[in-house]
CSV table of C-alpha atoms in Angstrom, one decimal:
chain,number,residue,atom,x,y,z
N,1312,MET,CA,-18.6,-7.0,-15.5
N,1313,SER,CA,-15.8,-8.6,-17.5
N,1314,THR,CA,-12.9,-10.6,-16.1
N,1315,SER,CA,-10.4,-8.0,-17.2
N,1316,GLU,CA,-12.3,-5.2,-15.4
N,1317,MET,CA,-12.3,-7.1,-12.1
N,1318,TRP,CA,-8.7,-8.0,-12.5
N,1319,ARG,CA,-7.7,-4.4,-13.1
N,1320,THR,CA,-9.7,-3.1,-10.2
N,1321,ASN,CA,-8.3,-5.7,-7.8
N,1322,ALA,CA,-4.8,-5.1,-9.1
N,1323,ILE,CA,-5.0,-1.4,-8.4
N,1324,THR,CA,-6.4,-1.9,-4.9
N,1325,LEU,CA,-3.8,-4.5,-4.1
N,1326,PHE,CA,-1.0,-2.3,-5.4
N,1327,LEU,CA,-2.1,0.6,-3.2
N,1328,MET,CA,-2.4,-1.6,-0.2
N,1329,ILE,CA,1.1,-3.1,-0.8
N,1330,CYS,CA,2.6,0.4,-1.1
N,1331,LEU,CA,1.0,1.5,2.2
N,1332,ASN,CA,2.0,-1.6,4.0
N,1333,LEU,CA,5.6,-1.4,2.8
N,1334,GLY,CA,5.7,2.2,4.1
N,1335,LEU,CA,4.4,1.0,7.5
N,1336,PHE,CA,6.9,-1.9,7.5
N,1337,SER,CA,9.8,0.5,6.9
N,1338,LEU,CA,8.8,2.4,10.1
N,1339,GLU,CA,9.8,-0.7,12.1
N,1340,ASN,CA,7.0,-0.1,14.5
N,1341,ARG,CA,5.1,-3.3,15.1
N,1342,VAL,CA,2.1,-1.7,16.8
N,1343,ALA,CA,1.7,0.9,14.1
N,1344,TRP,CA,1.9,-1.7,11.4
N,1345,LEU,CA,-0.6,-3.9,13.2
N,1346,VAL,CA,-3.2,-1.2,13.8
N,1347,LEU,CA,-2.9,0.8,10.6
N,1348,GLY,CA,-2.3,-2.3,8.5
N,1349,LEU,CA,-5.6,-3.8,9.7
N,1350,LEU,CA,-7.4,-0.5,9.0
N,1351,ILE,CA,-5.9,-0.4,5.5
N,1352,LEU,CA,-7.0,-4.0,4.9
N,1353,ALA,CA,-10.5,-3.3,6.1
N,1354,GLY,CA,-10.7,-0.2,3.9
N,1355,GLY,CA,-9.4,-2.1,0.8
N,1356,LEU,CA,-11.9,-4.9,1.3
N,1357,TYR,CA,-14.8,-2.5,1.7
N,1358,LEU,CA,-13.8,-0.6,-1.4
N,1359,SER,CA,-13.6,-3.9,-3.3
N,1360,PHE,CA,-17.0,-5.0,-2.1
N,1361,ARG,CA,-18.5,-1.7,-3.2
N,1362,GLN,CA,-16.9,-1.9,-6.6
N,1363,GLY,CA,-18.2,-5.5,-6.9
N,1364,MET,CA,-21.7,-4.2,-6.1
N,1365,ALA,CA,-21.4,-1.6,-8.9
N,1366,TYR,CA,-20.1,-4.3,-11.3
N,1367,GLY,CA,-23.0,-6.6,-10.3
N,1368,HIS,CA,-25.6,-4.0,-10.8
N,1369,GLU,CA,-24.3,-3.0,-14.2
N,1370,ALA,CA,-24.0,-6.7,-15.2
N,1371,CYS,CA,-27.7,-7.3,-14.2
N,1372,GLY,CA,-28.7,-4.5,-16.5
N,1373,LEU,CA,-26.9,-6.2,-19.3
N,1374,LEU,CA,-28.6,-9.5,-18.4
N,1375,GLU,CA,-32.0,-7.9,-18.8
N,1376,SER,CA,-30.9,-6.7,-22.3
N,1377,VAL,CA,-29.7,-10.2,-23.2
N,1378,LYS,CA,-33.0,-11.7,-22.1
N,1379,ARG,CA,-35.0,-9.2,-24.2
N,1380,ALA,CA,-32.7,-9.9,-27.2
N,1381,GLU,CA,-33.4,-13.7,-26.8
N,1382,ASP,CA,-37.1,-13.1,-27.3
N,1383,PRO,CA,-37.9,-13.8,-31.0
N,1384,GLU,CA,-40.7,-11.2,-30.9
N,1385,SER,CA,-38.4,-8.4,-29.5
N,1386,PRO,CA,-37.0,-5.8,-32.0
N,1387,ALA,CA,-33.6,-6.3,-30.4
N,1388,HIS,CA,-33.6,-10.1,-31.2
N,1389,GLY,CA,-30.1,-11.1,-32.3
N,1390,GLN,CA,-28.8,-7.6,-32.2
N,1391,LEU,CA,-26.4,-7.9,-29.2
N,1392,ASP,CA,-22.7,-8.4,-29.6
N,1393,GLU,CA,-21.1,-11.4,-28.1
N,1394,LYS,CA,-18.9,-9.2,-25.9
N,1395,VAL,CA,-22.0,-7.7,-24.3
N,1396,ILE,CA,-23.5,-11.2,-23.7
N,1397,ARG,CA,-20.3,-12.3,-21.9
N,1398,ARG,CA,-20.5,-9.2,-19.7
N,1399,ALA,CA,-24.0,-10.1,-18.5
N,1400,TRP,CA,-24.4,-11.2,-14.9
N,1401,SER,CA,-23.7,-14.8,-14.0
N,1402,VAL,CA,-22.2,-16.7,-11.0
N,1403,ARG,CA,-19.8,-18.3,-13.4
N,1404,THR,CA,-18.4,-15.0,-14.6
N,1405,GLY,CA,-17.9,-13.8,-11.0
N,1406,VAL,CA,-16.1,-17.1,-10.0
N,1407,ARG,CA,-13.9,-17.0,-13.1
N,1408,ALA,CA,-12.9,-13.4,-12.5
N,1409,ALA,CA,-12.0,-14.1,-8.9
N,1410,LEU,CA,-9.9,-17.1,-9.8
N,1411,VAL,CA,-8.1,-15.4,-12.6
N,1412,PHE,CA,-6.9,-12.8,-10.1
N,1413,ALA,CA,-6.1,-15.1,-7.2
N,1414,LEU,CA,-4.3,-18.0,-8.9
N,1415,PRO,CA,-1.0,-16.4,-9.9
N,1416,ALA,CA,-0.3,-15.2,-6.3
N,1417,TYR,CA,-1.5,-18.6,-5.0
N,1418,LEU,CA,0.8,-20.5,-7.3
N,1419,ILE,CA,3.8,-18.3,-6.4
N,1420,GLY,CA,3.1,-19.0,-2.7
N,1421,CYS,CA,2.9,-22.7,-3.4
N,1422,ALA,CA,6.2,-22.6,-5.3
N,1423,TYR,CA,7.9,-20.9,-2.5
N,1424,ILE,CA,6.6,-23.4,0.1
N,1425,VAL,CA,7.6,-26.4,-2.1
N,1426,CYS,CA,11.1,-24.9,-2.8
N,1427,SER,CA,11.6,-24.2,0.9
N,1428,LEU,CA,10.7,-27.7,1.9
N,1429,LEU,CA,12.9,-29.2,-0.8
N,1430,ASN,CA,15.8,-26.7,0.0
N,1431,VAL,CA,16.0,-25.4,-3.5
N,1432,GLU,CA,18.2,-22.5,-2.5
N,1433,ALA,CA,18.4,-20.9,-5.9
N,1434,LEU,CA,14.7,-20.3,-6.0
N,1435,VAL,CA,13.8,-19.8,-2.3
N,1436,MET,CA,15.0,-16.2,-2.0
N,1437,PRO,CA,13.3,-14.7,-5.1
N,1438,LEU,CA,10.1,-16.6,-4.5
N,1439,ARG,CA,10.1,-15.5,-0.9
N,1440,LEU,CA,10.5,-11.9,-1.9
N,1441,ILE,CA,7.7,-12.0,-4.5
N,1442,SER,CA,5.3,-13.9,-2.3
N,1443,TRP,CA,6.1,-11.7,0.7
N,1444,ILE,CA,5.3,-8.5,-1.3
N,1445,LEU,CA,2.1,-9.9,-2.8
N,1446,ALA,CA,0.9,-10.9,0.7
N,1447,ALA,CA,2.1,-7.6,2.4
N,1448,PRO,CA,-1.4,-6.3,3.1
N,1449,TYR,CA,-2.2,-9.4,5.1
N,1450,TRP,CA,0.9,-9.7,7.3
N,1451,PRO,CA,-0.7,-7.5,10.0
N,1452,CYS,CA,-3.2,-10.3,10.6
N,1453,VAL,CA,-0.4,-12.5,12.1
N,1454,LEU,CA,1.8,-9.9,13.7
N,1455,ALA,CA,0.4,-10.9,17.1
N,1456,TRP,CA,2.2,-14.3,16.6
N,1457,THR,CA,5.2,-13.5,14.5
N,1458,TYR,CA,7.1,-10.4,13.2
N,1459,THR,CA,9.7,-12.2,11.1
N,1460,PHE,CA,8.9,-13.8,7.7
N,1461,ASP,CA,12.3,-15.0,6.7
N,1462,ARG,CA,11.5,-18.6,7.3
N,1463,LEU,CA,8.6,-20.8,6.6
N,1464,THR,CA,6.2,-21.3,9.5
N,1465,GLY,CA,2.6,-22.4,9.9
N,1466,SER,CA,1.3,-18.8,10.1
N,1467,VAL,CA,3.4,-17.7,7.1
N,1468,ALA,CA,2.2,-20.7,5.0
N,1469,ALA,CA,-1.4,-19.9,6.0
N,1470,VAL,CA,-1.1,-16.3,4.9
N,1471,LEU,CA,0.4,-17.3,1.6
N,1472,MET,CA,-2.3,-19.9,0.9
N,1473,ILE,CA,-5.3,-17.9,2.0
N,1474,SER,CA,-4.4,-14.2,1.2
N,1475,PRO,CA,-4.6,-14.4,-2.7
N,1476,PHE,CA,-8.3,-15.2,-2.5
N,1477,ILE,CA,-9.4,-12.6,0.1
N,1478,LEU,CA,-9.5,-9.4,-2.1
N,1479,PRO,CA,-11.2,-11.1,-5.1
N,1480,ALA,CA,-13.6,-12.8,-2.7
N,1481,ALA,CA,-14.7,-9.3,-1.4
N,1482,THR,CA,-15.3,-8.2,-5.0
N,1483,PHE,CA,-17.2,-11.4,-5.8
N,1484,ALA,CA,-19.4,-11.0,-2.7
N,1485,GLY,CA,-20.3,-7.5,-3.8
N,1486,TYR,CA,-20.9,-8.8,-7.4
N,1487,MET,CA,-23.3,-11.3,-6.0
N,1488,GLN,CA,-25.5,-8.5,-4.6
N,1489,GLY,CA,-26.2,-7.4,-8.2
N,1490,PRO,CA,-29.6,-9.1,-8.6
N,1491,LYS,CA,-30.9,-7.7,-5.3
N,1492,LEU,CA,-29.6,-4.2,-6.2
N,1493,TRP,CA,-31.1,-4.4,-9.7
N,1494,ALA,CA,-34.5,-5.5,-8.3
N,1495,LYS,CA,-34.4,-2.7,-5.8
N,1496,SER,CA,-33.6,0.0,-8.4
N,1497,GLU,CA,-36.3,-1.3,-10.7
N,1498,LYS,CA,-38.8,-1.2,-7.9
N,1499,ALA,CA,-37.7,2.4,-7.1
N,1500,MET,CA,-38.1,3.4,-10.7
N,1501,ALA,CA,-41.6,1.8,-11.0
N,1502,GLU,CA,-42.7,3.6,-7.8
N,1503,GLY,CA,-41.3,6.9,-9.1
N,1504,LYS,CA,-43.2,6.5,-12.3
N,1505,ARG,CA,-46.4,5.8,-10.4
N,1506,ARG,CA,-45.9,8.8,-8.2
N,1507,ALA,CA,-45.2,11.0,-11.3
N,1508,LYS,CA,-48.4,9.7,-13.0
N,1509,ALA,CA,-50.5,10.3,-9.9
N,1510,LYS,CA,-49.1,13.8,-9.5
N,1511,SER,CA,-49.8,14.6,-13.2
N,1512,ARG,CA,-53.4,13.5,-12.8
N,1513,VAL,CA,-53.8,15.8,-9.7
N,1514,VAL,CA,-52.3,18.7,-11.7
N,1515,ARG,CA,-54.6,18.1,-14.6
N,1516,LYS,CA,-57.7,18.1,-12.3
N,1517,LYS,CA,-56.6,21.3,-10.7
N,1518,ARG,CA,-56.3,22.9,-14.1
N,1519,VAL,CA,-59.8,22.0,-15.3
N,1520,PRO,CA,-61.6,25.4,-15.7
N,1521,ARG,CA,-64.8,25.8,-13.7
N,1522,ALA,CA,-68.0,26.3,-15.6
N,1523,GLN,CA,-69.2,29.9,-15.3
N,1524,LYS,CA,-72.6,30.4,-13.8
N,1525,PRO,CA,-75.1,32.2,-16.0
N,1526,GLU,CA,-75.7,35.8,-15.1
N,1527,ILE,CA,-79.2,36.7,-13.8
């Protein structure tokens, strides 16, 4: 998994969640937005987690190739491209990809909070609009306490500070399942090969012609 792939996947998921939540907000039905918004959020996090699992499994396959290429006795020694090596599984890669996606929205939220506290009127409105849209999928989480977001409150600040990390964290959590998924798939392949060999031995035994008894 590369950082750009994770960023693109999370960006598409976030865009779809934003569009759906803006549609629910336009209905001006608080209960509908609360219930359906939470369902959309849960679905988006689940899809991100599953996508992260796929990335993690693929990255572990590349990691095995990298390990073989590092063996001086291997025919593949020194043959891998640097781009392939960077895509191999590592905790650092997962953390970096999550932060690259989360930090822009987080910094925009911080800028809005600072400008609101300092009464920088020229920047408050545009920053509020951008940060509000970026956090749209997460507003249903605080609808039980507030329905207006035109002023800075504790719940609004909490959403702006926490929400940028939620979606990439779900993808990262799935990515971290990569080694376990890879070990499971390798075990399944090894068991499949053993069963195939055992089956082939049985078939060969059945095909052995019986010796004909001499006629009397």
